[in-house]
Amino acid sequence: MKRLSSCMALGLCALLFWTLTPSVHAGWGDLFEGVKGLISGSDLKDKDIVAGLKEALRIGADNSVTQVGQIDGYLKNPDIHIGLPSPLAKTENLLRFAGYGNQVDAFETSMNRAAEQAAPQAKEIFWQAISDMTLDDARQILNGGDTAATEYFAEHTRPQLAEIFTPIVHDSLATVGTTGKFQDLDTTLKSLPFGESLGFDLDSYVTDGALDGLFVILGEEERKIRENPAARTTDLLKKVFGAAK
């Protein structure tokens, strides 16, 4: 029974982080079929379980990073869209009333563009975390809750991701003009009646928003597949683990 449970869990985790496009759906279907072949063997070993899980996580992490790192990956996704920071949101109506609506919109858009530019840097960090995964880590993920893999990534990668994202976000903000827009809004706000300085760290705000959004996507896709694995078995194109059968 324990062996069967591990096999079933591996099948689920082979489908972690299901993404939204038909082509990726087909790829995950292929991965699921390959893992089914892997776990059906009579000589399944711990190393096979870990290898199967790592392969699934690599593909899932790559697809999730690609999803958020594309144009409008943050901007047009209401679940991870980086909105106006609280100090600015409180005065948004005042700014728009004063005729600065376009500047507010441009500022918000540029923050999301910076996040989209930084997101691809997460791929190598995720791959390293997967490479460092131990047998105990794999078992905890296989038998864990709805977002066990996402929690593993957050615990093992978020501090390093923040360290790497921050200078990239800083440069991206400058490149797309966010820093200048922020300074303009700050100056404008201070000049208005009842206005005051925004007074917060823009780099940290966008970096945190970018990471929060990335982990939201990871968690959503993991939860979806754990809840309905049977729906992911169509459109099979190849056996990704054919050599391991």
PDB file of C-alpha atoms in Angstrom, residues 70-189:
ATOM      1  CA  GLN A  70       5.913  37.187 -20.917  1.00  0.00           C
ATOM      2  CA  ILE A  71       4.431  40.534 -21.928  1.00  0.00           C
ATOM      3  CA  ASP A  72       1.336  41.181 -19.801  1.00  0.00           C
ATOM      4  CA  GLY A  73       2.188  38.173 -17.612  1.00  0.00           C
ATOM      5  CA  TYR A  74       1.670  40.367 -14.555  1.00  0.00           C
ATOM      6  CA  LEU A  75      -0.141  43.357 -16.005  1.00  0.00           C
ATOM      7  CA  LYS A  76      -3.140  41.473 -17.434  1.00  0.00           C
ATOM      8  CA  ASN A  77      -3.442  38.801 -14.750  1.00  0.00           C
ATOM      9  CA  PRO A  78      -5.651  40.156 -11.943  1.00  0.00           C
ATOM     10  CA  ASP A  79      -4.380  37.483  -9.549  1.00  0.00           C
ATOM     11  CA  ILE A  80      -0.786  38.726  -9.668  1.00  0.00           C
ATOM     12  CA  HIS A  81      -1.088  42.258 -11.063  1.00  0.00           C
ATOM     13  CA  ILE A  82       1.124  44.651  -9.102  1.00  0.00           C
ATOM     14  CA  GLY A  83      -1.182  47.441  -8.059  1.00  0.00           C
ATOM     15  CA  LEU A  84      -0.449  50.864  -6.709  1.00  0.00           C
ATOM     16  CA  PRO A  85       1.411  50.822  -3.385  1.00  0.00           C
ATOM     17  CA  SER A  86      -0.710  51.737  -0.406  1.00  0.00           C
ATOM     18  CA  PRO A  87       0.608  55.308   0.058  1.00  0.00           C
ATOM     19  CA  LEU A  88      -0.188  56.087  -3.583  1.00  0.00           C
ATOM     20  CA  ALA A  89      -3.463  54.155  -3.697  1.00  0.00           C
ATOM     21  CA  LYS A  90      -4.760  56.313  -0.857  1.00  0.00           C
ATOM     22  CA  THR A  91      -4.248  59.426  -2.963  1.00  0.00           C
ATOM     23  CA  GLU A  92      -5.112  57.954  -6.376  1.00  0.00           C
ATOM     24  CA  ASN A  93      -8.452  59.738  -6.618  1.00  0.00           C
ATOM     25  CA  LEU A  94      -6.823  63.037  -5.694  1.00  0.00           C
ATOM     26  CA  LEU A  95      -4.186  62.608  -8.393  1.00  0.00           C
ATOM     27  CA  ARG A  96      -6.732  61.644 -11.035  1.00  0.00           C
ATOM     28  CA  PHE A  97      -8.973  64.555 -10.058  1.00  0.00           C
ATOM     29  CA  ALA A  98      -5.982  66.854 -10.480  1.00  0.00           C
ATOM     30  CA  GLY A  99      -5.434  65.560 -14.022  1.00  0.00           C
ATOM     31  CA  TYR A 100      -2.625  63.083 -13.405  1.00  0.00           C
ATOM     32  CA  GLY A 101      -4.526  59.919 -14.359  1.00  0.00           C
ATOM     33  CA  ASN A 102      -2.260  59.118 -17.296  1.00  0.00           C
ATOM     34  CA  GLN A 103       0.818  59.371 -15.105  1.00  0.00           C
ATOM     35  CA  VAL A 104      -0.726  57.061 -12.507  1.00  0.00           C
ATOM     36  CA  ASP A 105      -1.607  54.488 -15.181  1.00  0.00           C
ATOM     37  CA  ALA A 106       1.861  54.692 -16.732  1.00  0.00           C
ATOM     38  CA  PHE A 107       3.474  54.210 -13.335  1.00  0.00           C
ATOM     39  CA  GLU A 108       1.374  51.129 -12.569  1.00  0.00           C
ATOM     40  CA  THR A 109       2.046  49.617 -15.987  1.00  0.00           C
ATOM     41  CA  SER A 110       5.784  50.190 -15.717  1.00  0.00           C
ATOM     42  CA  MET A 111       5.967  48.381 -12.362  1.00  0.00           C
ATOM     43  CA  ASN A 112       4.395  45.297 -13.921  1.00  0.00           C
ATOM     44  CA  ARG A 113       6.706  45.520 -16.918  1.00  0.00           C
ATOM     45  CA  ALA A 114       9.688  45.531 -14.570  1.00  0.00           C
ATOM     46  CA  ALA A 115       8.374  42.385 -12.861  1.00  0.00           C
ATOM     47  CA  GLU A 116       7.915  40.691 -16.228  1.00  0.00           C
ATOM     48  CA  GLN A 117      11.513  41.501 -17.152  1.00  0.00           C
ATOM     49  CA  ALA A 118      12.881  40.155 -13.872  1.00  0.00           C
ATOM     50  CA  ALA A 119      10.821  36.951 -13.702  1.00  0.00           C
ATOM     51  CA  PRO A 120      12.890  34.823 -16.134  1.00  0.00           C
ATOM     52  CA  GLN A 121      15.824  35.025 -13.711  1.00  0.00           C
ATOM     53  CA  ALA A 122      13.929  32.668 -11.403  1.00  0.00           C
ATOM     54  CA  LYS A 123      14.397  29.690 -13.697  1.00  0.00           C
ATOM     55  CA  GLU A 124      18.013  28.904 -12.814  1.00  0.00           C
ATOM     56  CA  ILE A 125      17.334  29.370  -9.099  1.00  0.00           C
ATOM     57  CA  PHE A 126      14.423  26.946  -9.259  1.00  0.00           C
ATOM     58  CA  TRP A 127      16.549  24.441 -11.128  1.00  0.00           C
ATOM     59  CA  GLN A 128      19.243  24.635  -8.453  1.00  0.00           C
ATOM     60  CA  ALA A 129      16.665  24.060  -5.701  1.00  0.00           C
ATOM     61  CA  ILE A 130      15.381  21.034  -7.602  1.00  0.00           C
ATOM     62  CA  SER A 131      18.913  19.721  -8.062  1.00  0.00           C
ATOM     63  CA  ASP A 132      19.555  20.044  -4.320  1.00  0.00           C
ATOM     64  CA  MET A 133      16.363  18.176  -3.424  1.00  0.00           C
ATOM     65  CA  THR A 134      16.867  15.186  -1.133  1.00  0.00           C
ATOM     66  CA  LEU A 135      14.859  11.980  -0.890  1.00  0.00           C
ATOM     67  CA  ASP A 136      13.182  13.300   2.266  1.00  0.00           C
ATOM     68  CA  ASP A 137      12.257  16.515   0.430  1.00  0.00           C
ATOM     69  CA  ALA A 138      10.739  14.499  -2.396  1.00  0.00           C
ATOM     70  CA  ARG A 139       8.699  12.344  -0.044  1.00  0.00           C
ATOM     71  CA  GLN A 140       7.352  15.390   1.790  1.00  0.00           C
ATOM     72  CA  ILE A 141       6.278  16.953  -1.494  1.00  0.00           C
ATOM     73  CA  LEU A 142       4.763  13.739  -2.834  1.00  0.00           C
ATOM     74  CA  ASN A 143       2.743  13.190   0.316  1.00  0.00           C
ATOM     75  CA  GLY A 144       2.197  16.837   1.235  1.00  0.00           C
ATOM     76  CA  GLY A 145      -0.695  19.239   0.967  1.00  0.00           C
ATOM     77  CA  ASP A 146      -2.130  21.026  -2.042  1.00  0.00           C
ATOM     78  CA  THR A 147       0.836  23.387  -2.334  1.00  0.00           C
ATOM     79  CA  ALA A 148       3.664  21.332  -0.852  1.00  0.00           C
ATOM     80  CA  ALA A 149       5.919  21.813  -3.874  1.00  0.00           C
ATOM     81  CA  THR A 150       5.220  25.550  -3.959  1.00  0.00           C
ATOM     82  CA  GLU A 151       6.066  25.802  -0.271  1.00  0.00           C
ATOM     83  CA  TYR A 152       9.301  23.922  -0.930  1.00  0.00           C
ATOM     84  CA  PHE A 153      10.240  26.422  -3.621  1.00  0.00           C
ATOM     85  CA  ALA A 154       9.330  29.399  -1.428  1.00  0.00           C
ATOM     86  CA  GLU A 155      11.354  28.114   1.526  1.00  0.00           C
ATOM     87  CA  HIS A 156      14.419  27.218  -0.501  1.00  0.00           C
ATOM     88  CA  THR A 157      14.478  29.966  -3.122  1.00  0.00           C
ATOM     89  CA  ARG A 158      12.702  33.142  -2.022  1.00  0.00           C
ATOM     90  CA  PRO A 159      15.620  34.785  -0.136  1.00  0.00           C
ATOM     91  CA  GLN A 160      18.002  34.086  -3.014  1.00  0.00           C
ATOM     92  CA  LEU A 161      15.424  35.167  -5.581  1.00  0.00           C
ATOM     93  CA  ALA A 162      14.916  38.452  -3.732  1.00  0.00           C
ATOM     94  CA  GLU A 163      18.664  39.055  -3.704  1.00  0.00           C
ATOM     95  CA  ILE A 164      18.927  38.412  -7.443  1.00  0.00           C
ATOM     96  CA  PHE A 165      15.689  40.149  -8.405  1.00  0.00           C
ATOM     97  CA  THR A 166      16.415  43.412  -6.586  1.00  0.00           C
ATOM     98  CA  PRO A 167      19.212  44.776  -8.813  1.00  0.00           C
ATOM     99  CA  ILE A 168      17.447  43.475 -11.924  1.00  0.00           C
ATOM    100  CA  VAL A 169      14.220  45.153 -10.859  1.00  0.00           C
ATOM    101  CA  HIS A 170      16.144  48.336 -10.077  1.00  0.00           C
ATOM    102  CA  ASP A 171      17.662  48.411 -13.561  1.00  0.00           C
ATOM    103  CA  SER A 172      14.357  47.437 -15.159  1.00  0.00           C
ATOM    104  CA  LEU A 173      12.523  50.186 -13.320  1.00  0.00           C
ATOM    105  CA  ALA A 174      15.040  52.705 -14.605  1.00  0.00           C
ATOM    106  CA  THR A 175      14.916  51.298 -18.145  1.00  0.00           C
ATOM    107  CA  VAL A 176      11.133  51.377 -18.476  1.00  0.00           C
ATOM    108  CA  GLY A 177      10.973  54.736 -16.718  1.00  0.00           C
ATOM    109  CA  THR A 178       9.283  53.657 -13.504  1.00  0.00           C
ATOM    110  CA  THR A 179      11.760  55.434 -11.250  1.00  0.00           C
ATOM    111  CA  GLY A 180      11.257  58.719 -13.049  1.00  0.00           C
ATOM    112  CA  LYS A 181       7.475  58.304 -13.022  1.00  0.00           C
ATOM    113  CA  PHE A 182       7.579  57.559  -9.303  1.00  0.00           C
ATOM    114  CA  GLN A 183       9.662  60.643  -8.599  1.00  0.00           C
ATOM    115  CA  ASP A 184       7.331  62.767 -10.727  1.00  0.00           C
ATOM    116  CA  LEU A 185       4.277  61.459  -8.887  1.00  0.00           C
ATOM    117  CA  ASP A 186       5.973  61.987  -5.540  1.00  0.00           C
ATOM    118  CA  THR A 187       6.793  65.588  -6.456  1.00  0.00           C
ATOM    119  CA  THR A 188       3.291  66.169  -7.790  1.00  0.00           C
ATOM    120  CA  LEU A 189       1.646  64.676  -4.735  1.00  0.00           C
TER     121      LEU A 189
END
